[in-house]
mmCIF file of N, CA and C in Angstrom:
data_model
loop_
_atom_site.group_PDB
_atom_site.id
_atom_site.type_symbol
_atom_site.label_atom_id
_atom_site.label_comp_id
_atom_site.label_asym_id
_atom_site.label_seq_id
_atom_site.Cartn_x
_atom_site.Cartn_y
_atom_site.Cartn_z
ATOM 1 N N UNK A 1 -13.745 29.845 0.474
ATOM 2 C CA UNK A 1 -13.332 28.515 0.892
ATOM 3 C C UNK A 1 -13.220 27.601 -0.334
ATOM 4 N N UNK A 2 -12.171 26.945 -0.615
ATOM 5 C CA UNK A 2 -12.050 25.750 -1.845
ATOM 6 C C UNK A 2 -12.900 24.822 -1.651
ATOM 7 N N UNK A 3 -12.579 24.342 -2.647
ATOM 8 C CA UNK A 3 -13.485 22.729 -2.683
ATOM 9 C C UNK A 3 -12.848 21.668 -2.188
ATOM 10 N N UNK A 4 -13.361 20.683 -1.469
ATOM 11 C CA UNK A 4 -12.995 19.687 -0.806
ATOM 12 C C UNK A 4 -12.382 18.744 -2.172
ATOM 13 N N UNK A 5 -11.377 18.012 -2.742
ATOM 14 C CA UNK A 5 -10.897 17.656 -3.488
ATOM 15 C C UNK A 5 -10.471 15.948 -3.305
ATOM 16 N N UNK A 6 -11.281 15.472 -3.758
ATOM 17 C CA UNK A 6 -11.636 13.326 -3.906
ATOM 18 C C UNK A 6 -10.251 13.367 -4.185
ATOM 19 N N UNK A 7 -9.207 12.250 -3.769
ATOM 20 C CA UNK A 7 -7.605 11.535 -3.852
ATOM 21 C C UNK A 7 -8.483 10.680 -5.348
ATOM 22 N N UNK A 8 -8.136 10.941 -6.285
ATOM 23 C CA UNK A 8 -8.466 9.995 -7.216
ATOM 24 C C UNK A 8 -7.831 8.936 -7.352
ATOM 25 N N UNK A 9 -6.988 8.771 -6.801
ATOM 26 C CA UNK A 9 -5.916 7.104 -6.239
ATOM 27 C C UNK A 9 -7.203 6.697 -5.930
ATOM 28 N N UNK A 10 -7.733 6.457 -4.958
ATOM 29 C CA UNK A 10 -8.364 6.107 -4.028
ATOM 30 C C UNK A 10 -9.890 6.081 -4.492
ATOM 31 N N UNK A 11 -10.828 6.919 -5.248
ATOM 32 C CA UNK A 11 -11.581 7.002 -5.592
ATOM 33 C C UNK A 11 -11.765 5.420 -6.972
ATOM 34 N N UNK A 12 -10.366 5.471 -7.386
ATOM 35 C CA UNK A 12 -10.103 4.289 -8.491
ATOM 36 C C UNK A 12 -10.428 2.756 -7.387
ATOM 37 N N UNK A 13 -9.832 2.620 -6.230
ATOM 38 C CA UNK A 13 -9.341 1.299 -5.559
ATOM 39 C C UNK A 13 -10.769 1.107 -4.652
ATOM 40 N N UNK A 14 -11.242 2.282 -4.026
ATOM 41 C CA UNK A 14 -12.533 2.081 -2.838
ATOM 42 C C UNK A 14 -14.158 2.249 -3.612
ATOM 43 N N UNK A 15 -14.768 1.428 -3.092
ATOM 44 C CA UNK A 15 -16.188 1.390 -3.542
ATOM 45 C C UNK A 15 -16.834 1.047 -1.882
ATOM 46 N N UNK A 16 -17.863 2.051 -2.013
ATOM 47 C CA UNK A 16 -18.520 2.266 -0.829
ATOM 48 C C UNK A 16 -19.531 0.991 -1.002
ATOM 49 N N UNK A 17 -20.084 0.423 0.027
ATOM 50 C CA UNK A 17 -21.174 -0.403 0.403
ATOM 51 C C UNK A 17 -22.541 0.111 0.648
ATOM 52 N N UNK A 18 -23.552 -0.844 0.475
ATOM 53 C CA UNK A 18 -24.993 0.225 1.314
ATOM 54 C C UNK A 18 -24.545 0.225 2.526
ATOM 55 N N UNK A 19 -23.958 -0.076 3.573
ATOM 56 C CA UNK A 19 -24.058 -0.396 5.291
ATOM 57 C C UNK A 19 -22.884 1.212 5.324
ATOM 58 N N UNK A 20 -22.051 1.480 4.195
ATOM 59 C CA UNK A 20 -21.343 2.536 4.924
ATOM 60 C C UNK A 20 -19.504 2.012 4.716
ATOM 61 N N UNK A 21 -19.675 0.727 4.815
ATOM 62 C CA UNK A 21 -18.357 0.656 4.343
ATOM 63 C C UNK A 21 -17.372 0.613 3.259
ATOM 64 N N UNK A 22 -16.135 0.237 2.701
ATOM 65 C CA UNK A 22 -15.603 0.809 1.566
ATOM 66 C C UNK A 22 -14.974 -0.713 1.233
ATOM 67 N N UNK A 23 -15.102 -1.384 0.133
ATOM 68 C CA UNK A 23 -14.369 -2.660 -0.243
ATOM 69 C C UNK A 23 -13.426 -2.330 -1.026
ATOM 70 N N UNK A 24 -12.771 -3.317 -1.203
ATOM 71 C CA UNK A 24 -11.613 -3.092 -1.814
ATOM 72 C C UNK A 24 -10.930 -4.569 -3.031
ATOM 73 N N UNK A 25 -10.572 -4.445 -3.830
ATOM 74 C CA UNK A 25 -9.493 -5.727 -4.335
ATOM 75 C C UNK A 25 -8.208 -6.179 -4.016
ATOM 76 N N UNK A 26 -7.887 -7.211 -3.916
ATOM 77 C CA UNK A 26 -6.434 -7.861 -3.031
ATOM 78 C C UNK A 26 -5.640 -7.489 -4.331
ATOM 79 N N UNK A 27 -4.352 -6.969 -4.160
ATOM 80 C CA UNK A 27 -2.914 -6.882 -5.076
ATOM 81 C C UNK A 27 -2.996 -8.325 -5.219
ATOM 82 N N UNK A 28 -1.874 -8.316 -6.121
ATOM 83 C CA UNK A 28 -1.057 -9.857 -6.602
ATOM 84 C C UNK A 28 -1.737 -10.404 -7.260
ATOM 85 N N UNK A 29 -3.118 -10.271 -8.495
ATOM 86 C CA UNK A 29 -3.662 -10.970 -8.668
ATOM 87 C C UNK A 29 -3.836 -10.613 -10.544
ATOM 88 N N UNK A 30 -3.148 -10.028 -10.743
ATOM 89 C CA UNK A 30 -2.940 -9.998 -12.296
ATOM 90 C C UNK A 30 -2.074 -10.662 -13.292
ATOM 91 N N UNK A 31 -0.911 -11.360 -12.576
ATOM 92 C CA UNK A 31 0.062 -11.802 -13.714
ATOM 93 C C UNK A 31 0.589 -12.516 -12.933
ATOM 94 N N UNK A 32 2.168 -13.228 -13.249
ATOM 95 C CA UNK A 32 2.942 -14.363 -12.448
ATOM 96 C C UNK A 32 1.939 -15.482 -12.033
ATOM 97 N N UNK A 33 0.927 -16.176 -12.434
ATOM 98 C CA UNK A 33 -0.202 -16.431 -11.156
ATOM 99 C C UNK A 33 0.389 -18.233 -11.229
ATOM 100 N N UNK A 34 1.384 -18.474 -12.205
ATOM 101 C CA UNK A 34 1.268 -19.994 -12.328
ATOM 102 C C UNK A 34 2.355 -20.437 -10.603
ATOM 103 N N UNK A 35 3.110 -19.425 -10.563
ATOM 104 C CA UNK A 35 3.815 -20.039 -9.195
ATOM 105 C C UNK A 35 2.966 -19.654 -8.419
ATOM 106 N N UNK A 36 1.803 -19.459 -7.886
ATOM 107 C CA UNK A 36 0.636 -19.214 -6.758
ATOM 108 C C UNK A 36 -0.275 -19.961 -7.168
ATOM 109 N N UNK A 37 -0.428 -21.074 -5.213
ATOM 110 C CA UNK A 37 -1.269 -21.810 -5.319
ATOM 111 C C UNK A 37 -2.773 -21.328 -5.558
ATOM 112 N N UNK A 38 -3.379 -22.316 -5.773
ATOM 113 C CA UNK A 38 -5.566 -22.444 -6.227
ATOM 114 C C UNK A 38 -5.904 -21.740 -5.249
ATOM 115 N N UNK A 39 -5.542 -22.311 -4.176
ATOM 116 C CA UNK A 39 -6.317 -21.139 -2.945
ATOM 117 C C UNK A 39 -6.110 -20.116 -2.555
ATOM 118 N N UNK A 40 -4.546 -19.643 -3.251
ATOM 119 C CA UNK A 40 -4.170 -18.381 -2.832
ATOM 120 C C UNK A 40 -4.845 -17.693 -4.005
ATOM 121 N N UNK A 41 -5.030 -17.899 -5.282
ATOM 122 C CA UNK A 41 -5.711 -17.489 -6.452
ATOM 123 C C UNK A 41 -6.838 -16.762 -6.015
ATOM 124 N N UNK A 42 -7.551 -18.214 -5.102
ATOM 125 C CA UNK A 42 -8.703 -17.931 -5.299
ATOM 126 C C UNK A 42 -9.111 -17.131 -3.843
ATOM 127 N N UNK A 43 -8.411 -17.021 -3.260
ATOM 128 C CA UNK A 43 -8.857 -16.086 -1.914
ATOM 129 C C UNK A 43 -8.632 -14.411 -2.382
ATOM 130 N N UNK A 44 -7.788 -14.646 -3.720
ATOM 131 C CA UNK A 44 -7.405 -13.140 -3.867
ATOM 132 C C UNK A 44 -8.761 -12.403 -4.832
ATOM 133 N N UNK A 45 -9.995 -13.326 -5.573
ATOM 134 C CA UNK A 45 -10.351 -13.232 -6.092
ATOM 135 C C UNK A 45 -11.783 -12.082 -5.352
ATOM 136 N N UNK A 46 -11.992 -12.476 -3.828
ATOM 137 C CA UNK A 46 -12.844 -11.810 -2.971
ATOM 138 C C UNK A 46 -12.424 -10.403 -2.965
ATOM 139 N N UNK A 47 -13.719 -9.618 -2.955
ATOM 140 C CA UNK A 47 -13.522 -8.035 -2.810
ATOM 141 C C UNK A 47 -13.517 -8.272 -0.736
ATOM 142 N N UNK A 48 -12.426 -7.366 -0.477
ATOM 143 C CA UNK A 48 -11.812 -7.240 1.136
ATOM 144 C C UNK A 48 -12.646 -6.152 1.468
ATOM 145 N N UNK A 49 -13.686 -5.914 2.896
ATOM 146 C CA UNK A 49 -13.709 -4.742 3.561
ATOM 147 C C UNK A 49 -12.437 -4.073 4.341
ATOM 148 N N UNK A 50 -12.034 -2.922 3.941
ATOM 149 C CA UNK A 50 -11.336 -2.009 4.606
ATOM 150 C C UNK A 50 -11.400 -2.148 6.070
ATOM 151 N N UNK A 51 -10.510 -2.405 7.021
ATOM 152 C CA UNK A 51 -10.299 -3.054 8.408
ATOM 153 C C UNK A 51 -10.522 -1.317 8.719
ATOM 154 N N UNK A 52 -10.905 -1.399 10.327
ATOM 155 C CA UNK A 52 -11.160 -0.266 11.025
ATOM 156 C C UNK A 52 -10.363 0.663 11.494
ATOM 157 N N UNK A 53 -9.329 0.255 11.027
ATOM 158 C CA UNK A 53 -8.172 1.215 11.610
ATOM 159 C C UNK A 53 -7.822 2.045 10.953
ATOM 160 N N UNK A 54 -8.289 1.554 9.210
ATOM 161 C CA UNK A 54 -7.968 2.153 7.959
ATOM 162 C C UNK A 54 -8.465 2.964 7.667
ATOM 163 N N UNK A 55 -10.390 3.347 8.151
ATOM 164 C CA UNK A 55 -11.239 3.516 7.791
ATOM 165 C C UNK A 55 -11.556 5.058 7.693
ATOM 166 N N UNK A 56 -10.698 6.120 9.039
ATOM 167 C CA UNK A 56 -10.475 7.305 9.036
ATOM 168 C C UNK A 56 -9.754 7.698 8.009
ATOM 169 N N UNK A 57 -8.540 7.603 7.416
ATOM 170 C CA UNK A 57 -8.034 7.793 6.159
ATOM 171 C C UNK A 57 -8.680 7.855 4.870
ATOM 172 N N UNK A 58 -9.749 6.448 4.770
ATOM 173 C CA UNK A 58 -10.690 5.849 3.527
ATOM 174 C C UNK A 58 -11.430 7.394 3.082
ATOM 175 N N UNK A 59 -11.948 7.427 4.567
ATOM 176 C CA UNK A 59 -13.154 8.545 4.495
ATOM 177 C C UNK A 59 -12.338 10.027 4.198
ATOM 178 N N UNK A 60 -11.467 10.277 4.615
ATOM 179 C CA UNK A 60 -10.564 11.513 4.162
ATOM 180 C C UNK A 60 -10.093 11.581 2.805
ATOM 181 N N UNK A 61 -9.916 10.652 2.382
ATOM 182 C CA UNK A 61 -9.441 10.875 1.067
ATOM 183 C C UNK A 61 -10.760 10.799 -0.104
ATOM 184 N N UNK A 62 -12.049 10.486 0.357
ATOM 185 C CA UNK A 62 -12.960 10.071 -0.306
ATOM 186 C C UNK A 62 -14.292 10.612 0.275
ATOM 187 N N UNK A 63 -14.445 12.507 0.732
ATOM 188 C CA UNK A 63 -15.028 13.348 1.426
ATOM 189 C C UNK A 63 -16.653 13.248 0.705
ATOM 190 N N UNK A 64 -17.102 13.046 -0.697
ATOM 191 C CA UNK A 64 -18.078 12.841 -1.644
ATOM 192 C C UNK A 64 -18.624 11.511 -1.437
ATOM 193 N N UNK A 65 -18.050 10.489 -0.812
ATOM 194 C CA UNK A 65 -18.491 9.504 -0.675
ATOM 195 C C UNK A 65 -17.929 8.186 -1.480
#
């Protein structure tokens, strides 16, 4: 039997939580930033939990944890 094999995409973008879940960083937030407003800046600045719908995929691509 092979080895179960981590999506290293994904291993780069998801960081697991203690509770079990996987956070993530918002796109759009490296360059162009002068035409985007303060609050859009700054809402992008929060690490996002992975919504539940997503969460079967998260865990498939990321079998090690």
């Amino acid at each position: 039997m092979p080895k179960i094999k981590t999506c290293r995409a994904a291993a780069k973008r998801f960081e697991k939580t203690g509770s079990g879940k996987y956070k993530f960083r918002k796109s759009h937030a490296s360059h162009i930033l002068t035409k985007k407003t303060t609050k859009r800046k700054r809402s992008l600045r929060q690490p996002q939990i992975v919504a539940g719908s997503d969460m079967k995929a998260v865990r498939r691509m990321l079998p090690h944890g």
